[in-house]
Structures are given as C-alpha cells and as structure tokens.
mmCIF file of C-alpha atoms in Angstrom:
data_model
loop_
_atom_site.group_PDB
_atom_site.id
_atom_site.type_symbol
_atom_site.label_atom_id
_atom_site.label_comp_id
_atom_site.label_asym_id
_atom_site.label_seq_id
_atom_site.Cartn_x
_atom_site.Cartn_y
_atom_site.Cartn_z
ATOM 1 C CA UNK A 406 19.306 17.169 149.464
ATOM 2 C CA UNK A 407 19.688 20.539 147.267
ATOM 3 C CA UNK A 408 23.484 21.739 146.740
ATOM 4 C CA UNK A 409 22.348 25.022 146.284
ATOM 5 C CA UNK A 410 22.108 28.119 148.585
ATOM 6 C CA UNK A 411 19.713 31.385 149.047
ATOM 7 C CA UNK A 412 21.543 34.566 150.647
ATOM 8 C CA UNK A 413 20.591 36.054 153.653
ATOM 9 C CA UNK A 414 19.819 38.714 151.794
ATOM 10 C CA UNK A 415 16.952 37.130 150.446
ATOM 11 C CA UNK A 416 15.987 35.587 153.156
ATOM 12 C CA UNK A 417 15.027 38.894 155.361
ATOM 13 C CA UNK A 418 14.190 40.748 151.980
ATOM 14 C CA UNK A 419 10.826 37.873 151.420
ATOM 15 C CA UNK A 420 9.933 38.572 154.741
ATOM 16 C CA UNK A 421 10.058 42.458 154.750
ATOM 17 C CA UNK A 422 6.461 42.752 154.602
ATOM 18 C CA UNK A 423 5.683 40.767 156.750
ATOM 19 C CA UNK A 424 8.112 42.402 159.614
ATOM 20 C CA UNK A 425 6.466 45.286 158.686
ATOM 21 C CA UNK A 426 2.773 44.269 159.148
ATOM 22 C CA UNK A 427 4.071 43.508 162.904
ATOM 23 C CA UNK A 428 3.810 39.349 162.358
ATOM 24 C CA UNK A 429 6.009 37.594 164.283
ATOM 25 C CA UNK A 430 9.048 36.635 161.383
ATOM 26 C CA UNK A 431 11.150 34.410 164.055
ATOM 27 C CA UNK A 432 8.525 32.026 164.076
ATOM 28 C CA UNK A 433 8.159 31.823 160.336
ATOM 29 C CA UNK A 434 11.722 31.385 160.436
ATOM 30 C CA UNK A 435 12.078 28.683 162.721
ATOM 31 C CA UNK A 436 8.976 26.775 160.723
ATOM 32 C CA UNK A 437 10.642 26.800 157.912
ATOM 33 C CA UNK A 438 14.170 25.266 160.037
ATOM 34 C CA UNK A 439 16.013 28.822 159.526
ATOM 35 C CA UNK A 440 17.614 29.887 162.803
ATOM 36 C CA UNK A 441 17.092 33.284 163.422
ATOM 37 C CA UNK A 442 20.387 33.038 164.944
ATOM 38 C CA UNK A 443 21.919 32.070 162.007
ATOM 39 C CA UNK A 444 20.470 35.639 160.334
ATOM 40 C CA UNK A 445 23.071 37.477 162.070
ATOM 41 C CA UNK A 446 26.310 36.499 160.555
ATOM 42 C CA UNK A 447 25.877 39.057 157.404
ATOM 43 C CA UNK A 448 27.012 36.756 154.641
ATOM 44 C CA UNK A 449 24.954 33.458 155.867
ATOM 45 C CA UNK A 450 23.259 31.111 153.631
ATOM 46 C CA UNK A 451 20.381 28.776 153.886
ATOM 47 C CA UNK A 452 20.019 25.602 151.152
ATOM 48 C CA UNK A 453 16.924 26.162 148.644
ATOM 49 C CA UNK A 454 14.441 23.419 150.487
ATOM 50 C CA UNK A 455 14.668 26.168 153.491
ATOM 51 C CA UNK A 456 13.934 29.000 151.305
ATOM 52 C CA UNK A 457 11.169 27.383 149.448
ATOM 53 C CA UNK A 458 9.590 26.433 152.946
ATOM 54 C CA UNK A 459 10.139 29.972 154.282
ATOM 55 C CA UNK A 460 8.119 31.144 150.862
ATOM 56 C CA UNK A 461 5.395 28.804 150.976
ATOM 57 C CA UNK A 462 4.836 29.466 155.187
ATOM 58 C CA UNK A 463 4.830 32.774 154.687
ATOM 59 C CA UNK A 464 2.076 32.863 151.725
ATOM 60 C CA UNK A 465 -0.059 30.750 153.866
ATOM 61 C CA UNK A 466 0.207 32.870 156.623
ATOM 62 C CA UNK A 467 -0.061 36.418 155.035
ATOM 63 C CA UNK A 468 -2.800 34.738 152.655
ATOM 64 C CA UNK A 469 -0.808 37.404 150.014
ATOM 65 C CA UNK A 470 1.455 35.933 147.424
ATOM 66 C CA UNK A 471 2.922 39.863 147.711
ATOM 67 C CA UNK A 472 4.267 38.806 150.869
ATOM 68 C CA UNK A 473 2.795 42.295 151.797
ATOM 69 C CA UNK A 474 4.875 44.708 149.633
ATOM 70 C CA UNK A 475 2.302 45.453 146.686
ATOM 71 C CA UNK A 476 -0.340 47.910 146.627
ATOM 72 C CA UNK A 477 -2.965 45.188 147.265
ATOM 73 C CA UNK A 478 -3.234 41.328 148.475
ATOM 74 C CA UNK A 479 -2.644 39.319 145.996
ATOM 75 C CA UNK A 480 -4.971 36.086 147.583
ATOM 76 C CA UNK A 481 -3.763 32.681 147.501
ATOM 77 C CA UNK A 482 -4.349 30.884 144.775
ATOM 78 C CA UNK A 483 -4.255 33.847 142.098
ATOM 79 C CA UNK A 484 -0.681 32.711 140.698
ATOM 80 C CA UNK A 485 -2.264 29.156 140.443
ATOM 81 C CA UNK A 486 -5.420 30.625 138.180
ATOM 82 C CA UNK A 487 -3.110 32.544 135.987
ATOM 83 C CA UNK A 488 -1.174 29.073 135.333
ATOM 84 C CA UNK A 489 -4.362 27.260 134.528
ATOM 85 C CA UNK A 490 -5.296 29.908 132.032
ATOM 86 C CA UNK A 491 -1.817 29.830 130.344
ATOM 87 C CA UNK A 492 -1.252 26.141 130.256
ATOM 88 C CA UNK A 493 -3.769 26.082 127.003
ATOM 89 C CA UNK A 494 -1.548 28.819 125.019
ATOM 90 C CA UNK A 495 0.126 26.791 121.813
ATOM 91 C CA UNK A 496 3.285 29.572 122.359
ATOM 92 C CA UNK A 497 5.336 30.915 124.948
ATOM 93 C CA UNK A 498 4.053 34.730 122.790
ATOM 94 C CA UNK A 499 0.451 33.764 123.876
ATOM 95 C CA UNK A 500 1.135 32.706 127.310
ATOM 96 C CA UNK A 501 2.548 35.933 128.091
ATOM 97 C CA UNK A 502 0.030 38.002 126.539
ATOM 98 C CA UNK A 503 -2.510 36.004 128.513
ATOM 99 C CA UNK A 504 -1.358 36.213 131.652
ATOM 100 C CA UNK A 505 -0.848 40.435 130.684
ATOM 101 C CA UNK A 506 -4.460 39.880 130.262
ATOM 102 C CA UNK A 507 -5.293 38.277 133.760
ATOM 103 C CA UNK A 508 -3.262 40.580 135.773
ATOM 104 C CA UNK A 509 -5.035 43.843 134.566
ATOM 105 C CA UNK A 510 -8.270 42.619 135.330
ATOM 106 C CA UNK A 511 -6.772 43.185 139.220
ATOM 107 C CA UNK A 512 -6.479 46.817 139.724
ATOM 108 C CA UNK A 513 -3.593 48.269 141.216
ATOM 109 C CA UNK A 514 -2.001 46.062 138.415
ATOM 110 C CA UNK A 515 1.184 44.366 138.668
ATOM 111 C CA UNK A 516 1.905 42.643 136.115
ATOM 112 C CA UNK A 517 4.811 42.402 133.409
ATOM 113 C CA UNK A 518 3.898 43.830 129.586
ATOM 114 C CA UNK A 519 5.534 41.637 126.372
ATOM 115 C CA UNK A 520 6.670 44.042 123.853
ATOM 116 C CA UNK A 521 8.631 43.336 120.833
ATOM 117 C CA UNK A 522 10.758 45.554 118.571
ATOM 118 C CA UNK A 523 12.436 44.283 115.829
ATOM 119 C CA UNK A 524 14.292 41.016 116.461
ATOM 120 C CA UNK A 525 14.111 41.640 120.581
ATOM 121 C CA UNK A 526 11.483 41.249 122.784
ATOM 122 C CA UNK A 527 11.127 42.742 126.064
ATOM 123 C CA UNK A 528 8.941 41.847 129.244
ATOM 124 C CA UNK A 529 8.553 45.456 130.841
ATOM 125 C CA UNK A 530 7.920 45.951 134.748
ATOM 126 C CA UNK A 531 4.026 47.410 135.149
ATOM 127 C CA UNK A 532 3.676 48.072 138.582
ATOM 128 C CA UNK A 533 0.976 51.143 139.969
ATOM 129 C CA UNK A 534 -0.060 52.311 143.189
ATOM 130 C CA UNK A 535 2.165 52.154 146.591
ATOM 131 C CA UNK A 536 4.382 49.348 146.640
ATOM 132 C CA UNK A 537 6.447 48.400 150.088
ATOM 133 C CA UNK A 538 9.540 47.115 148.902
ATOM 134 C CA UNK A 539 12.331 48.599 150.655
ATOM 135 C CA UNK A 540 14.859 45.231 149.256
ATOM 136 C CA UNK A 541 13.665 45.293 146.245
ATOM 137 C CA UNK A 542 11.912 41.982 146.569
ATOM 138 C CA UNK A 543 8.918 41.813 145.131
ATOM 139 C CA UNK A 544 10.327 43.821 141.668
ATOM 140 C CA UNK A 545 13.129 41.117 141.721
ATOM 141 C CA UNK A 546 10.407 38.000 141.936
ATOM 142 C CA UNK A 547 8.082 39.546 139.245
ATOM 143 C CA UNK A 548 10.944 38.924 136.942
ATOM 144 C CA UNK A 549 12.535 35.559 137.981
ATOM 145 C CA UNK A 550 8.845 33.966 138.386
ATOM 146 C CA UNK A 551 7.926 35.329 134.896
ATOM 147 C CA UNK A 552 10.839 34.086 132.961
ATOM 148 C CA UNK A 553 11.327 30.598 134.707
ATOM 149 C CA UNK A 554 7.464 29.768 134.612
ATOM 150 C CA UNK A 555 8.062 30.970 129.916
ATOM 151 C CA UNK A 556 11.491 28.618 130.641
ATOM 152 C CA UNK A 557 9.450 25.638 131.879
ATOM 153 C CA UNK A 558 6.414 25.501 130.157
ATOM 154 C CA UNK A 559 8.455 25.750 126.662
ATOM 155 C CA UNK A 560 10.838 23.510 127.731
ATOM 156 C CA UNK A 561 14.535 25.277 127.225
ATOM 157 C CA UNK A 562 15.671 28.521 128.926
ATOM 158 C CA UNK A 563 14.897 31.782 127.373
ATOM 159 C CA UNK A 564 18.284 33.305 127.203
ATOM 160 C CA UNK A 565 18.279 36.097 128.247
ATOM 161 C CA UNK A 566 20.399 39.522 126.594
ATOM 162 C CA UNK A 567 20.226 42.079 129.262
ATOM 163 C CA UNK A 568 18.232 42.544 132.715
ATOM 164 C CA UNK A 569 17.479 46.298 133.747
ATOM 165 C CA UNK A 570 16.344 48.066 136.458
ATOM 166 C CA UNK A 571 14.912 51.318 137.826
ATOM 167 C CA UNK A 572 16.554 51.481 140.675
ATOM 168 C CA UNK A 573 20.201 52.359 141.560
ATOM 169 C CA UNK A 574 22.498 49.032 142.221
ATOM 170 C CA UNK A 575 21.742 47.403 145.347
ATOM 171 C CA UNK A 576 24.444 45.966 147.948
ATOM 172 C CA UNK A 577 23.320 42.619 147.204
ATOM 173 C CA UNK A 578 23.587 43.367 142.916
ATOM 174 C CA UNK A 579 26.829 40.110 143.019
ATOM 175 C CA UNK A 580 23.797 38.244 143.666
ATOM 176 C CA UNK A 581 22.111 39.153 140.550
ATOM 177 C CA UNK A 582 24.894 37.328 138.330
ATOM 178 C CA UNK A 583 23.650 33.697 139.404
ATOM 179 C CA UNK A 584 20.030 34.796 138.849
ATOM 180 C CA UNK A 585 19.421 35.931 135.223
ATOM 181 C CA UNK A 586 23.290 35.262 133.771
ATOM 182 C CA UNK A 587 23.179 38.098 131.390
ATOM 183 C CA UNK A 588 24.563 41.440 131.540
ATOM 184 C CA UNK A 589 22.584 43.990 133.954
ATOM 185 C CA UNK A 590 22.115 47.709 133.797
ATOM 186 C CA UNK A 591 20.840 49.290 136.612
ATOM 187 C CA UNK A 592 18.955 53.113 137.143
ATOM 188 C CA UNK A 593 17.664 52.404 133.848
ATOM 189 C CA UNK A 594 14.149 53.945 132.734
ATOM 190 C CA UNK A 595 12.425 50.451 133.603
ATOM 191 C CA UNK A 596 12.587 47.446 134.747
ATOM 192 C CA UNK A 597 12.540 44.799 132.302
ATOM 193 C CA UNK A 598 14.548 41.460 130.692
ATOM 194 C CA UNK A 599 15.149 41.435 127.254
ATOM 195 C CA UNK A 600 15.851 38.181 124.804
ATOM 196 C CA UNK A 601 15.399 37.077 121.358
ATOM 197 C CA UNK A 602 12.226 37.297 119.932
ATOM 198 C CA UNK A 603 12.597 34.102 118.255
ATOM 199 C CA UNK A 604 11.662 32.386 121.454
ATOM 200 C CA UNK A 605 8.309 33.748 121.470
ATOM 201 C CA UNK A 606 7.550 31.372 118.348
ATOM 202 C CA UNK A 607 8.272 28.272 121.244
ATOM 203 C CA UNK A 608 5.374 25.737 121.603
ATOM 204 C CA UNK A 609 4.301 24.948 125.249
ATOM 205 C CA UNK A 610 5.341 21.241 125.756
ATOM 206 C CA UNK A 611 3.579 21.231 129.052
ATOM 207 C CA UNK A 612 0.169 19.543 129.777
ATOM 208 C CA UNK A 613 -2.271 19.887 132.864
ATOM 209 C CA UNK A 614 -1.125 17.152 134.599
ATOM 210 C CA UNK A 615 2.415 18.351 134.921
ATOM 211 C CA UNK A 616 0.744 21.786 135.561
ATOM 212 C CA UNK A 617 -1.068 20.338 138.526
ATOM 213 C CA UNK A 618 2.062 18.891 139.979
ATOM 214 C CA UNK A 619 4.318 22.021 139.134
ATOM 215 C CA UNK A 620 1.946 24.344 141.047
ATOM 216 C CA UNK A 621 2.603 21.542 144.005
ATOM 217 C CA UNK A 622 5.723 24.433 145.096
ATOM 218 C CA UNK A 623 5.771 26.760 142.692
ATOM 219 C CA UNK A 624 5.931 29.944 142.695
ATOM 220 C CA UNK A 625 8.380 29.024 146.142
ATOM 221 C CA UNK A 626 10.283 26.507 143.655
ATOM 222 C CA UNK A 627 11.029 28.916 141.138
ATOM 223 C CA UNK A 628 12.262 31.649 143.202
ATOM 224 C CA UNK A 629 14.622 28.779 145.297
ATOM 225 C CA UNK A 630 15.408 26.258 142.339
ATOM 226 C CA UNK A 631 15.795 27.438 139.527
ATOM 227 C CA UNK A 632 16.644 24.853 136.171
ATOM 228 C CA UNK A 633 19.811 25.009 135.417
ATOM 229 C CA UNK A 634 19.780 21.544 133.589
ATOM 230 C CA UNK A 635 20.445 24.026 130.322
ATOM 231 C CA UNK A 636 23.132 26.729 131.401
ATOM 232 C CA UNK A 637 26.638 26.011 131.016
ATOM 233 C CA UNK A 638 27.162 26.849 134.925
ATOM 234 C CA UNK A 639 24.250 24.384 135.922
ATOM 235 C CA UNK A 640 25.621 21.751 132.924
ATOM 236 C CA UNK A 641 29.200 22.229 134.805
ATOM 237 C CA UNK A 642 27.958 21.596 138.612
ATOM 238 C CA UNK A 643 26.399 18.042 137.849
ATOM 239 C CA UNK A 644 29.323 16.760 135.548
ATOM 240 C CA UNK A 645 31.420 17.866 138.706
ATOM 241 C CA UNK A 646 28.996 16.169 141.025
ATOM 242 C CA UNK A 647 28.579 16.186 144.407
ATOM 243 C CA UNK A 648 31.626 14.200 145.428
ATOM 244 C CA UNK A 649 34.258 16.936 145.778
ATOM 245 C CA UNK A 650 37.052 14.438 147.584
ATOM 246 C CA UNK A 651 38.084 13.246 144.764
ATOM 247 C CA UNK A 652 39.923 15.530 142.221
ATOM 248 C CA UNK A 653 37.638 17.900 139.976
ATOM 249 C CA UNK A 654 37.897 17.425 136.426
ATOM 250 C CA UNK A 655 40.081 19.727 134.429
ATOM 251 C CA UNK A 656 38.502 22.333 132.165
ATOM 252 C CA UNK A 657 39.224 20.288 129.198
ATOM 253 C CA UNK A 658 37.909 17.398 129.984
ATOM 254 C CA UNK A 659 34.542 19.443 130.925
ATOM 255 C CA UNK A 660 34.609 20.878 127.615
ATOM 256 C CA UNK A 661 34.528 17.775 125.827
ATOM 257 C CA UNK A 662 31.675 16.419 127.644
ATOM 258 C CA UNK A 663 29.688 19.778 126.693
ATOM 259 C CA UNK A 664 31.347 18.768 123.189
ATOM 260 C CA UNK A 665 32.905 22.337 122.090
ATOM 261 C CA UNK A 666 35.947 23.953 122.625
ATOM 262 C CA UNK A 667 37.773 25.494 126.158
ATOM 263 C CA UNK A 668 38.036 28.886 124.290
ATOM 264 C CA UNK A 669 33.911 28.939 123.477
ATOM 265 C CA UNK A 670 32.954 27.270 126.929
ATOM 266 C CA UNK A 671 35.089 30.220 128.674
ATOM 267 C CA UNK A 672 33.341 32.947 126.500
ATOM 268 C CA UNK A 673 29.986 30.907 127.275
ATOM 269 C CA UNK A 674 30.353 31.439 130.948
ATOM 270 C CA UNK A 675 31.466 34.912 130.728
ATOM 271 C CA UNK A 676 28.331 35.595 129.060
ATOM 272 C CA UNK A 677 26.647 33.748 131.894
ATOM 273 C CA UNK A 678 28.558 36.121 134.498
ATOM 274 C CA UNK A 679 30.726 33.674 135.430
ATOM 275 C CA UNK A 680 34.063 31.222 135.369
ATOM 276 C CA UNK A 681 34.965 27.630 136.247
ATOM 277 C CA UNK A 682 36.671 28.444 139.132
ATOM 278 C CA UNK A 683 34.020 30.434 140.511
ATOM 279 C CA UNK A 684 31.688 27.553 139.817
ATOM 280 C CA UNK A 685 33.802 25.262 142.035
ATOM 281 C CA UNK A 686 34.584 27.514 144.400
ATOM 282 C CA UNK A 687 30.694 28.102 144.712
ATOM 283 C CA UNK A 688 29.622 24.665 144.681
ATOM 284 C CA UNK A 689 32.073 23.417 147.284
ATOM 285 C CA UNK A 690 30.808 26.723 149.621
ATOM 286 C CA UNK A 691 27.454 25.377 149.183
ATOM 287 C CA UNK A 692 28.304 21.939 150.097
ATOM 288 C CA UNK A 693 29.975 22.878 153.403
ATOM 289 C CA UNK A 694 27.109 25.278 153.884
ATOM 290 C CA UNK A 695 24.519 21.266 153.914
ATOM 291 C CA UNK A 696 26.847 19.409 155.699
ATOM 292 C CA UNK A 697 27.396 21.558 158.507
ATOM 293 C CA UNK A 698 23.838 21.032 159.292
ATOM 294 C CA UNK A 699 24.539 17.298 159.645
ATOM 295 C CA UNK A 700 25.629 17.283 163.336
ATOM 296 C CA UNK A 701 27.182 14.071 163.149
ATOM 297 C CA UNK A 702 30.023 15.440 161.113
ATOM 298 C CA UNK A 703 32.895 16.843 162.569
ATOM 299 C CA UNK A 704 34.484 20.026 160.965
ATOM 300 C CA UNK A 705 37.707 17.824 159.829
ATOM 301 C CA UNK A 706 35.401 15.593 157.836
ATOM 302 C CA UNK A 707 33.582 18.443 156.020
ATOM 303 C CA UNK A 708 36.940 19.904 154.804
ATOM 304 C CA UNK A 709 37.387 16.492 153.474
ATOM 305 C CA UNK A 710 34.431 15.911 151.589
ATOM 306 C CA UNK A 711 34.514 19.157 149.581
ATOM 307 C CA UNK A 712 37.828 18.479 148.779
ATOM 308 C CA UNK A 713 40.459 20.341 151.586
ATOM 309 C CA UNK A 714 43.044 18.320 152.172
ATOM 310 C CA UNK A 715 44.412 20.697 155.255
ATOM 311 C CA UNK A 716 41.317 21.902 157.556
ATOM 312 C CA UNK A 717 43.790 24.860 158.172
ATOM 313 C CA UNK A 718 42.768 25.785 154.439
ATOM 314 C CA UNK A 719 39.346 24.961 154.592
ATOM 315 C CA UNK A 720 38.455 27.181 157.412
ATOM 316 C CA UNK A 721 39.968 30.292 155.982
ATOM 317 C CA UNK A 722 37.885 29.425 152.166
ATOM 318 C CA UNK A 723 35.338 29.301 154.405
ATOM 319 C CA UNK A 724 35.600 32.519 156.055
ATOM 320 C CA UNK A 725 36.296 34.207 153.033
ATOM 321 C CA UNK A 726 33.032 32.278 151.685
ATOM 322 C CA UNK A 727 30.974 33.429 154.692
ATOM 323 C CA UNK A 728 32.959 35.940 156.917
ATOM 324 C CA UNK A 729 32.937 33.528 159.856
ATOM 325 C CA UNK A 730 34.614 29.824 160.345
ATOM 326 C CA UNK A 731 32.618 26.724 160.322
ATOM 327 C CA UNK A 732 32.149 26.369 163.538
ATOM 328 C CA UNK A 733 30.895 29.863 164.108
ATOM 329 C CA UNK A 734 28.602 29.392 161.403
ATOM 330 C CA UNK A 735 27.044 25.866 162.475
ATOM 331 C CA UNK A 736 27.075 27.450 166.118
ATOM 332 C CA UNK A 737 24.556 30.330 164.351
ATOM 333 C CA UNK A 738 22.634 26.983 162.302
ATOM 334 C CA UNK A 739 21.949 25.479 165.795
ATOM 335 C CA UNK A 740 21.234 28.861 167.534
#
C-alpha cells in the first residue's frame, strides 16, 4: 500500500495534453483505477500507485513522455537513454552536464542548464519553442524529475535553498511546500532550484543493474514517490507509522529518535515548509483517503484506525481535509 496522496490538481494537470489532443482522458482514468467521478469533488486525492499508473498509461498511449505539452514529442524511451548515458558519470556535476548535453542534441530543447556561482549552484529552466502547459505541468516535472533522479543516483537528497519560477503563483502553489521543502519565489526571471554547490562533488553510488530496475517506473515513480527516507517530514511519518489508533508519539520523544533537540527539529521542519502537527494531520488524511477504498470498512472503523475516537470528529477533519465527508468522498471513489 502507499500512505501517500497526489492532488487532483495534478491529476487533470498530467493529462492536460492529452484532453487537448481530443484522446479520450476518462478511459485513461479509469485504467489507471481513478474514477472520473471522484475528479469532481475539488480537493480529492488519489494514493501515489494511482498516479504512477495514470503516468505510465498515459506515456504509452501518447508515445510522448511530454504528455503533449512541449514543443515536440518527446518518444518513449528518450528519458531511459539519457539515464543510461548518466549512470557512467563518477559525480552528480557530470551527470548533469551530460544529460545538458543529450537534451540539446533534440531541438526545440528542453532541458535544464547547471550553473554555478560561487558556493551555489543552480539548475536553470531551458525551455524554447511553443509549449502547451496551461497547469504548469510539464515546467513543474522538469524540476522534480531532475533533482530526484541527482537525489537517487548520489544517494542523499540534494537540499535544496530556494525553488523559483517564471510564472505568477498558481492556486495549487500549498502544494509546492511538500514537493521541494525549501522556500519558493514565484514571477521570478526563471525557473530554476538552487542548492549548495558542494553536492556537485557527490559520487554516483548507483550501478546499471539498479539503473535497469529504477527505470522499471521511473520517471512515473519520481513524480508520485518521492524519497523521503532523508527529510525530517519523511523521517517523522515512518517513526509515527501507519498505526494511528494508538496514541502518536510526543514531539520529544520524536526528537530523540532523530537524536537532536525539539528546538532544532522545529526549525528543521520550518525550513522544510512544514510542522509536526501538519505532518500528522497529513498523514492521518492520507490514510482515510486508502482505506476508504477498502469497501469492507465501514466509516466508524476508518475514524478508528487513524486515530478518532468520536466519528462525529472524524467526519468534520475530514471535510476540512477534503471539502466533502467520507462517505461523499468514497461515493465519488466508487462513481
């Protein structure tokens, strides 16, 4: 099972292009086990195996890992050839110099450019000709693919300083705090992540054989499940577990386990964008969100298991979580 949840947002944003090219999305939808029904409450979530599906049905189909927003096909199979040619580099500086390398031999180019100044370095948005990317989508995807495929093969997360954009703040923006965890600037001149450079000097740890098996649902993976394993919010969710009956542990006990203090954990997870309340208020919305696909449960029993002791409460947490109660949202699951 995955305990963690995609917006809607997203969900009709990856499939912009191809609503536009006139293919029929329902049915990509429904392949992936997304109701279309489910689409219509505005604040509705679907767990990352969904999304990952959704992503890798509609590649297939569209034979364009653009989903049809960039100013040309990109044909299956190209992210897969850039891998191959990175997996060789002996730093995470070379790999993304390389793959600079292999995306301008594709004209219109879209591609992200490495620069460095000083002690920062900065992977910079290059994007020419027409794009159609009225959700920002494909801009957003550039940047999280890019940076979690430098995380992975190096082994640790590149920490990121600041995420910017060229574009005025979108409706959906809250999302961006639980996607990069840095501060974000938006209508900036580019679009672009910045971090230390000292993580350009990281070896790749990663051989072909785990290559081979990565590329098994990546890029969908990346974009759907991220590795958290080394943020403090991802570090938090599994000491908390999945098991959200039972009391949660206090913040000081979490501390400990992370072995520094309450007052440097809290400014940790500012800098992350945000707080251990929002993490468990998060992780038990995303745990209602799986089991109300499991028909078998009653509502009663869900509030239970992530940890409501009245259902009274639990439906309006939910609600507030969702804008609609559980059993108007399983009602939209089933459609």
């Amino acid at each position: 099972m995955s305990d963690l949840t995609v917006s809607r947002h997203f969900v009709q944003a990856a499939l912009s292009g191809a609503e536009h090219l006139g293919m029929d999305t329902d049915a990509i939808l429904r392949e992936a086990g997304i109701s279309p029904d489910l689409l219509r409450i505005e604040m509705a979530r679907v767990n990352s195996d969904q999304f990952s599906s959704l992503l890798q049905i509609a590649w297939n189909r569209m034979n364009d890992e653009f989903l049809g927003m960039g100013p040309r096909p990109a044909r299956a199979g190209t992210f897969a050839t850039m891998c191959a040619l990175v997996i060789d580099c002996p730093t995470l500086e070379t790999v993304y110099r390389r793959a600079y390398q292999f995306s301008r031999l594709f004209d219109p180019m879209v591609t992200l450019e490495l620069e460095t100044d000083g002690e920062k370095a900065r992977l910079i948005a290059r994007i020419e000709g027409k794009i159609y990317d009225p959700d920002y989508f494909l801009r957003e995807s550039i940047l999280v693919i890019w940076h979690r495929l430098g995380s992975w093969l190096v082994g640790q997360p590149i920490e990121l300083e600041k995420a910017e954009f060229n574009y005025p703040q979108p409706p959906h923006s809250d999302e961006y705090r639980h996607i990069f965890h840095c501060p974000l600037a938006f209508d900036s001149d580019c679009t672009a992540l910045t971090f230390d450079k000292r993580f350009l000097s990281a070896p790749v740890i990663r051989d072909k054989p785990e290559m081979l098996q990565f590329l098994k649902t990546s890029p969908a993976d990346l974009l759907s499940r991220p590795d958290e394993s080394n943020t403090y919010t991802g570090r938090i969710r599994a000491l908390i577990g999945r098991d959200l009956s039972k009391p949660l542990p206090d913040f000081e006990w979490i501390a400990s386990e992370l072995h520094t203090s309450p007052q440097t954990l809290r400014r940790r997870l500012k800098q992350e964008n945000t707080s251990f309340q929002e993490i468990k208020d998060l992780l038990r919305r995303d745990m209602a969100i799986y089991y109300l696909g499991r028909q078998e449960l009653s509502i009663n029993d869900i509030a239970e298991k992530v940890g409501f002791t009245e259902p009274s409460t639990f439906h309006r947490a939910f609600k507030k979580w969702t804008g609609v109660t559980p059993g108007a949202y399983r009602e939209g699951e089933r459609g």
